[in-house]
Amino acid sequence: MSRQWQLREAFGLDNLELRTGEPTAGPGRGQIAVRIRACSLNYRDLLIVRGEYDPRMKVPFVPLSDGAGEVVAVGEGVDEWKVGDRVLGCFAPRWQGGEATKERLRYARGTPTAGGMLAELVVADADGWVPTPDHLSDEQAATLPCAAVTAWNALEGVRAGQTVLVQGTGGVAIAALQLAQLKGARVIVTSSQQAKRERAEGLGAWKTLDYTEDTEWGKTVAGLGGADRVIEVGGAGTVNQSLRAVRVGGQVAIIGILAGVKADIALTKVLMNGVSLRGIMVGSREDFLQMNRAIAAHEMEPVVDRVFAMDEVPDAFAYLARGAHFGKVCIRVS
Ligand SMILES: NC(=O)c1ccc[n+]([C@@H]2O[C@H](COP(=O)([O-])OP(=O)(O)OC[C@H]3O[C@@H](n4cnc5c(N)ncnc54)[C@H](OP(=O)(O)O)[C@@H]3O)[C@@H](O)[C@H]2O)c1
């Protein structure tokens, strides 16, 4: 028997149900079966469960894009994996490398198309996984597939000595703080909480700012020399400050919508300063493998804020929604 959480009748945290079912059929040709050990939550998972991400999705399905586990069975024709290998699921398993395409992005985990990771056993195509870096626990590793790959992709081209601005202290932001430092960049972090700013400084942040007190933080960052790259997770509520913060010729990586979706953008700042706005959608399996090589080489340890038990998933979502976390919120699955 194996347990899994499903979004059953309709959207909403109240419609999450922990079900115990017959064991899933063994892996078919080209597939592996993975005993999931740990998952992590992303803000996207919260939007999906609430029905705010894509209300056209059909229930029931298993939520969560991010899972870490161990191979327990290997299907015919699979050479890449053996029983006992530690693996991590890719966010978009059909995006193996190269450019994003509609088809590659449509098949994404944590949705009805590719299914989710919040299950004790997941059977899926063998090429939709990457090896877990040896030095990481399952919980640490489970933080990587969405938030960290997104941060890695958003930092593409950042060079040693450059300045990166990171907004807030959630999953993407703290991964970006850590990964930017691997590249030799110095990082400015904005956060509404004193305790979180201190933790960010403890992780090596060069400067921290309170975006609730210093509402013109873009100007403050410009006064510090400007940011070569902005990790923009706020969206409508932050993008115009980001355009003030970024240096001439710099880039704003458009990632999130924590502070709204529709914005009036000061386009003169974009064109007169030669600023690039680059939309980011997580990344490919190749991006994931490349990031993991950097994480392993530097023995980087992703930040796990709190681990909830498998039967505490609704509490974990409620905790994420409160925004009290620093880094990532995880679930111990099995
Ligand atoms: N495009 C992609 O591929 C992609 C991938 C992953 C995530 N995302 C998006 O990126 C965003 C972040 O995701 P996440 O999983 O990292 O979220 P998260 O962990 O829930 O982040 C929450 C934190 O964001 C900070 N925040 C909230 N409003 C803010 C604002 N106005 N200015 C600055 N910081 C603010 C807060 O930090 P403090 O408490 O420190 O103030 C809060 O604790 C979401 O919109 C998500 O959908 C997009």
GROMACS .gro file of N, CA and C in nm, residues 5-7 11 16 39-40 42-51 53-54 57-67 89-93 105-119 122 145-146 317:
model
  162
    5TRP      N    1  -0.119   1.236  -0.141
    5TRP     CA    2  -0.216   1.344  -0.126
    5TRP      C    3  -0.275   1.375  -0.263
    6GLN      N    4  -0.406   1.392  -0.265
    6GLN     CA    5  -0.472   1.432  -0.391
    6GLN      C    6  -0.559   1.554  -0.365
    7LEU      N    7  -0.566   1.637  -0.469
    7LEU     CA    8  -0.668   1.742  -0.470
    7LEU      C    9  -0.790   1.674  -0.529
   11PHE      N   10  -1.085   2.271  -0.618
   11PHE     CA   11  -0.967   2.341  -0.565
   11PHE      C   12  -0.991   2.383  -0.420
   16LEU      N   13  -0.781   1.891  -0.008
   16LEU     CA   14  -0.665   1.801  -0.011
   16LEU      C   15  -0.698   1.680   0.074
   39CYS      N   16   0.960   1.618  -0.007
   39CYS     CA   17   0.912   1.714  -0.107
   39CYS      C   18   0.937   1.855  -0.054
   40SER      N   19   0.933   1.954  -0.144
   40SER     CA   20   0.930   2.091  -0.093
   40SER      C   21   0.812   2.163  -0.156
   42ASN      N   22   0.637   2.510  -0.313
   42ASN     CA   23   0.663   2.636  -0.381
   42ASN      C   24   0.536   2.720  -0.377
   43TYR      N   25   0.555   2.851  -0.389
   43TYR     CA   26   0.439   2.941  -0.393
   43TYR      C   27   0.344   2.899  -0.506
   44ARG      N   28   0.403   2.851  -0.618
   44ARG     CA   29   0.321   2.802  -0.730
   44ARG      C   30   0.227   2.690  -0.686
   45ASP      N   31   0.277   2.599  -0.599
   45ASP     CA   32   0.193   2.487  -0.553
   45ASP      C   33   0.071   2.540  -0.477
   46LEU      N   34   0.096   2.646  -0.399
   46LEU     CA   35  -0.014   2.708  -0.323
   46LEU      C   36  -0.118   2.766  -0.420
   47LEU      N   37  -0.069   2.837  -0.524
   47LEU     CA   38  -0.162   2.894  -0.623
   47LEU      C   39  -0.239   2.784  -0.695
   48ILE      N   40  -0.169   2.673  -0.727
   48ILE     CA   41  -0.235   2.563  -0.799
   48ILE      C   42  -0.345   2.504  -0.711
   49VAL      N   43  -0.314   2.475  -0.585
   49VAL     CA   44  -0.413   2.411  -0.497
   49VAL      C   45  -0.533   2.503  -0.474
   50ARG      N   46  -0.507   2.634  -0.466
   50ARG     CA   47  -0.618   2.728  -0.446
   50ARG      C   48  -0.700   2.751  -0.575
   51GLY      N   49  -0.649   2.701  -0.689
   51GLY     CA   50  -0.720   2.722  -0.816
   51GLY      C   51  -0.689   2.857  -0.877
   53TYR      N   52  -0.382   2.938  -1.013
   53TYR     CA   53  -0.274   2.927  -1.112
   53TYR      C   54  -0.335   2.904  -1.250
   54ASP      N   55  -0.419   2.801  -1.258
   54ASP     CA   56  -0.491   2.772  -1.381
   54ASP      C   57  -0.622   2.704  -1.344
   57MET      N   58  -0.753   2.356  -1.479
   57MET     CA   59  -0.697   2.223  -1.446
   57MET      C   60  -0.807   2.132  -1.394
   58LYS      N   61  -0.796   2.003  -1.432
   58LYS     CA   62  -0.899   1.906  -1.391
   58LYS      C   63  -0.853   1.828  -1.269
   59VAL      N   64  -0.936   1.825  -1.163
   59VAL     CA   65  -0.909   1.740  -1.048
   59VAL      C   66  -0.966   1.601  -1.080
   60PRO      N   67  -0.924   1.492  -1.013
   60PRO     CA   68  -0.822   1.489  -0.908
   60PRO      C   69  -0.680   1.479  -0.966
   61PHE      N   70  -0.584   1.529  -0.888
   61PHE     CA   71  -0.443   1.506  -0.921
   61PHE      C   72  -0.358   1.522  -0.795
   62VAL      N   73  -0.235   1.474  -0.806
   62VAL     CA   74  -0.139   1.482  -0.694
   62VAL      C   75  -0.060   1.611  -0.710
   63PRO      N   76  -0.058   1.699  -0.608
   63PRO     CA   77   0.016   1.825  -0.623
   63PRO      C   78   0.166   1.814  -0.591
   64LEU      N   79   0.234   1.923  -0.606
   64LEU     CA   80   0.378   1.948  -0.578
   64LEU      C   81   0.471   1.904  -0.692
   65SER      N   82   0.553   2.000  -0.733
   65SER     CA   83   0.648   1.973  -0.842
   65SER      C   84   0.778   1.912  -0.793
   66ASP      N   85   0.811   1.932  -0.664
   66ASP     CA   86   0.947   1.899  -0.618
   66ASP      C   87   0.953   1.779  -0.527
   67GLY      N   88   1.029   1.676  -0.568
   67GLY     CA   89   1.044   1.558  -0.483
   67GLY      C   90   1.182   1.498  -0.497
   89GLY      N   91   1.329   1.475  -0.912
   89GLY     CA   92   1.246   1.493  -1.031
   89GLY      C   93   1.270   1.628  -1.095
   90CYS      N   94   1.264   1.631  -1.229
   90CYS     CA   95   1.276   1.759  -1.300
   90CYS      C   96   1.139   1.828  -1.303
   91PHE      N   97   1.140   1.960  -1.297
   91PHE     CA   98   1.014   2.036  -1.299
   91PHE      C   99   0.938   2.012  -1.430
   92ALA      N  100   1.007   2.022  -1.541
   92ALA     CA  101   0.946   2.003  -1.674
   92ALA      C  102   1.021   1.887  -1.741
   93PRO      N  103   0.977   1.762  -1.716
   93PRO     CA  104   1.057   1.646  -1.756
   93PRO      C  105   1.084   1.635  -1.906
  105LEU      N  106   0.714   2.304  -2.196
  105LEU     CA  107   0.671   2.369  -2.071
  105LEU      C  108   0.536   2.317  -2.023
  106ARG      N  109   0.454   2.272  -2.118
  106ARG     CA  110   0.318   2.230  -2.081
  106ARG      C  111   0.321   2.107  -1.990
  107TYR      N  112   0.418   2.020  -2.013
  107TYR     CA  113   0.426   1.895  -1.936
  107TYR      C  114   0.508   1.924  -1.809
  108ALA      N  115   0.441   1.976  -1.706
  108ALA     CA  116   0.513   2.021  -1.586
  108ALA      C  117   0.460   1.948  -1.464
  109ARG      N  118   0.551   1.916  -1.371
  109ARG     CA  119   0.510   1.841  -1.252
  109ARG      C  120   0.427   1.927  -1.156
  110GLY      N  121   0.346   1.859  -1.077
  110GLY     CA  122   0.260   1.930  -0.982
  110GLY      C  123   0.129   1.974  -1.045
  111THR      N  124   0.103   1.926  -1.168
  111THR     CA  125  -0.021   1.958  -1.239
  111THR      C  126  -0.078   1.826  -1.292
  112PRO      N  127  -0.201   1.829  -1.348
  112PRO     CA  128  -0.256   1.704  -1.402
  112PRO      C  129  -0.175   1.648  -1.520
  113THR      N  130  -0.097   1.729  -1.589
  113THR     CA  131  -0.026   1.676  -1.708
  113THR      C  132   0.080   1.573  -1.668
  114ALA      N  133   0.172   1.612  -1.581
  114ALA     CA  134   0.281   1.521  -1.544
  114ALA      C  135   0.262   1.461  -1.405
  115GLY      N  136   0.159   1.503  -1.333
  115GLY     CA  137   0.137   1.452  -1.197
  115GLY      C  138   0.232   1.516  -1.098
  116GLY      N  139   0.206   1.491  -0.970
  116GLY     CA  140   0.286   1.556  -0.866
  116GLY      C  141   0.369   1.458  -0.787
  117MET      N  142   0.445   1.512  -0.692
  117MET     CA  143   0.543   1.435  -0.615
  117MET      C  144   0.496   1.401  -0.474
  118LEU      N  145   0.378   1.449  -0.435
  118LEU     CA  146   0.336   1.431  -0.296
  118LEU      C  147   0.276   1.292  -0.275
  119ALA      N  148   0.360   1.192  -0.301
  119ALA     CA  149   0.317   1.052  -0.298
  119ALA      C  150   0.435   0.967  -0.252
  122VAL      N  151   0.630   0.716  -0.690
  122VAL     CA  152   0.603   0.781  -0.818
  122VAL      C  153   0.668   0.697  -0.929
  145PRO      N  154   1.440   2.147  -0.735
  145PRO     CA  155   1.390   2.138  -0.874
  145PRO      C  156   1.322   2.263  -0.930
  146CYS      N  157   1.244   2.336  -0.850
  146CYS     CA  158   1.177   2.455  -0.904
  146CYS      C  159   1.251   2.583  -0.864
  317PHE      N  160   0.106   2.404   0.398
  317PHE     CA  161   0.058   2.505   0.302
  317PHE      C  162   0.018   2.633   0.375
   0.00000   0.00000   0.00000
